[in-house]
Coordinates of C-alpha atoms in Angstrom, one line a residue:
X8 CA 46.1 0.9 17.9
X9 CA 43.5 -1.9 18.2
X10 CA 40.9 0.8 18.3
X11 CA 42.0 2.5 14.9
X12 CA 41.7 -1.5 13.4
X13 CA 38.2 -1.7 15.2
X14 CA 37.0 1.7 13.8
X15 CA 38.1 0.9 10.0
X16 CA 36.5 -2.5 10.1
X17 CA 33.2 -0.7 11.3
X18 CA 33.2 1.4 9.1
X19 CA 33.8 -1.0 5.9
X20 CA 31.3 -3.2 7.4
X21 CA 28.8 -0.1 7.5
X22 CA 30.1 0.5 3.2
X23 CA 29.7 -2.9 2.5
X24 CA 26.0 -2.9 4.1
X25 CA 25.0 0.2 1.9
X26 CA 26.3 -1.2 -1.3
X27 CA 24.2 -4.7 -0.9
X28 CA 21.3 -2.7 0.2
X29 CA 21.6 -0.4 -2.6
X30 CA 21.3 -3.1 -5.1
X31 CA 18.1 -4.9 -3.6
X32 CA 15.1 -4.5 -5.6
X33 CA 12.9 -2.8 -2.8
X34 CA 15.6 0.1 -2.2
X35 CA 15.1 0.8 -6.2
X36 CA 11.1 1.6 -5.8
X37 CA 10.9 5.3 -5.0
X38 CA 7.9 6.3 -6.8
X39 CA 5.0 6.0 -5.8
X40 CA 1.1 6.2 -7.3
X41 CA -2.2 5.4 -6.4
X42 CA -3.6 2.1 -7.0
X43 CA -6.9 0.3 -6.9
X44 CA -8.0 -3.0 -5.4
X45 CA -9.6 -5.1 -8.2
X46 CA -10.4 -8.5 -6.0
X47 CA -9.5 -10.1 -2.7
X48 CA -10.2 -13.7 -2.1
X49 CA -9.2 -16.0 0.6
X50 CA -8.1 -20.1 0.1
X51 CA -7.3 -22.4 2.9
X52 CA -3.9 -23.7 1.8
X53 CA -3.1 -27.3 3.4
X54 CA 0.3 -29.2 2.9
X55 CA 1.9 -32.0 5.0
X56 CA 2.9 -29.8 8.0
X57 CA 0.4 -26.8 8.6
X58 CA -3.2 -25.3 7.0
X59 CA -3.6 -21.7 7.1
X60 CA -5.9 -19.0 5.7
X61 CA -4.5 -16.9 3.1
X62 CA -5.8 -13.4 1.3
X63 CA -4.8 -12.7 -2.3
X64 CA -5.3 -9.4 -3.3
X65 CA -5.4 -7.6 -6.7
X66 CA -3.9 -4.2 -7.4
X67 CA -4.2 -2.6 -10.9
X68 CA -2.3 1.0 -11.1
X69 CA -1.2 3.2 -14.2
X70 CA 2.2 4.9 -14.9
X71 CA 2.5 7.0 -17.1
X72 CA -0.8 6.0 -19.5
X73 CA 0.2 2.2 -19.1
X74 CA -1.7 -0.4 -16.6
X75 CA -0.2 -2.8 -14.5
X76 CA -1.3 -5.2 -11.9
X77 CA 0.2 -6.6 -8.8
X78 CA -0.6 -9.5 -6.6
X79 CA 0.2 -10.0 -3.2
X80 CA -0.4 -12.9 -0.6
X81 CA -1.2 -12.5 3.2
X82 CA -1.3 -14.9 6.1
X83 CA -5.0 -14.7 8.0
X84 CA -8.6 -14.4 6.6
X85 CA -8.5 -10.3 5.6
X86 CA -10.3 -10.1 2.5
X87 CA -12.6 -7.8 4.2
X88 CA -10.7 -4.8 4.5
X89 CA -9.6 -4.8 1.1
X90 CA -12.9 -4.4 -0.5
X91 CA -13.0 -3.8 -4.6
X92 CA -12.7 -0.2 -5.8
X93 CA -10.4 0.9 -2.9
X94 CA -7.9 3.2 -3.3
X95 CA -4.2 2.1 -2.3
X96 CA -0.7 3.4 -2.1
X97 CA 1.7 1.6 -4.7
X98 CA 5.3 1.5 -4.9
X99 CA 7.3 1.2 -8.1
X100 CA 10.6 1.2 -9.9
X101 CA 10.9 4.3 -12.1
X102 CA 13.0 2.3 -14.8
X103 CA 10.2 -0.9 -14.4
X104 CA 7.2 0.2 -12.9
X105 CA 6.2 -3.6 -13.2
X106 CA 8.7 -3.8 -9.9
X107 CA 6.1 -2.7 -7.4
X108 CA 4.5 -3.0 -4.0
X109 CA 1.8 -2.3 -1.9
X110 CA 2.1 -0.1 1.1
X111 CA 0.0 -1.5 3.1

């Protein structure tokens, strides 16, 4: 019997999971288009505790006839391998294509 109570808690665990995961914002962008790097810069970012490098890039992609841009922040100097004018894959949301990412 304690295996039957074992099994059923698994498997509302695993139901549980799917419906969280189902409503976070990244599981909602399943279409995808092509977008184009606009800028990359780096900035040395210093606060009480740490400096690091950091790359800020610029992605402007169209859906359907309307533009949109995107930012997005790495760690480490890698402005050079995002030159301007490249082509990259974007992720959006269907119902708000400003919900998007880069896949990088």
């Amino acid at each position: 019997m304690p295996f039957v109570y074992a099994i059923a808690v698994i498997i509302i665990l695993a139901i549980l999971i799917m419906v969280v995961m189902s409503h976070h914002p990244m599981f909602k962008m399943t279409s995808q288009t092509v977008g184009t790097i606009a800028s990359a810069s780096e900035r040395e970012v210093r606060d009480e505790n740490e400096r690091r490098d950091e790359t800020i890039i610029l992605c402007t992609y169209e859906v359907a006839g309307h533009p949109y841009q995107i930012e997005r922040i790495l760690r480490g100097k890698k402005a050079y391998k995002f030159p301007a004018g490249r082509q990259i894959k974007v992720k959006y949301n269907p119902s708000d294509p400003q919900m998007a990412e880069m896949a990088m």
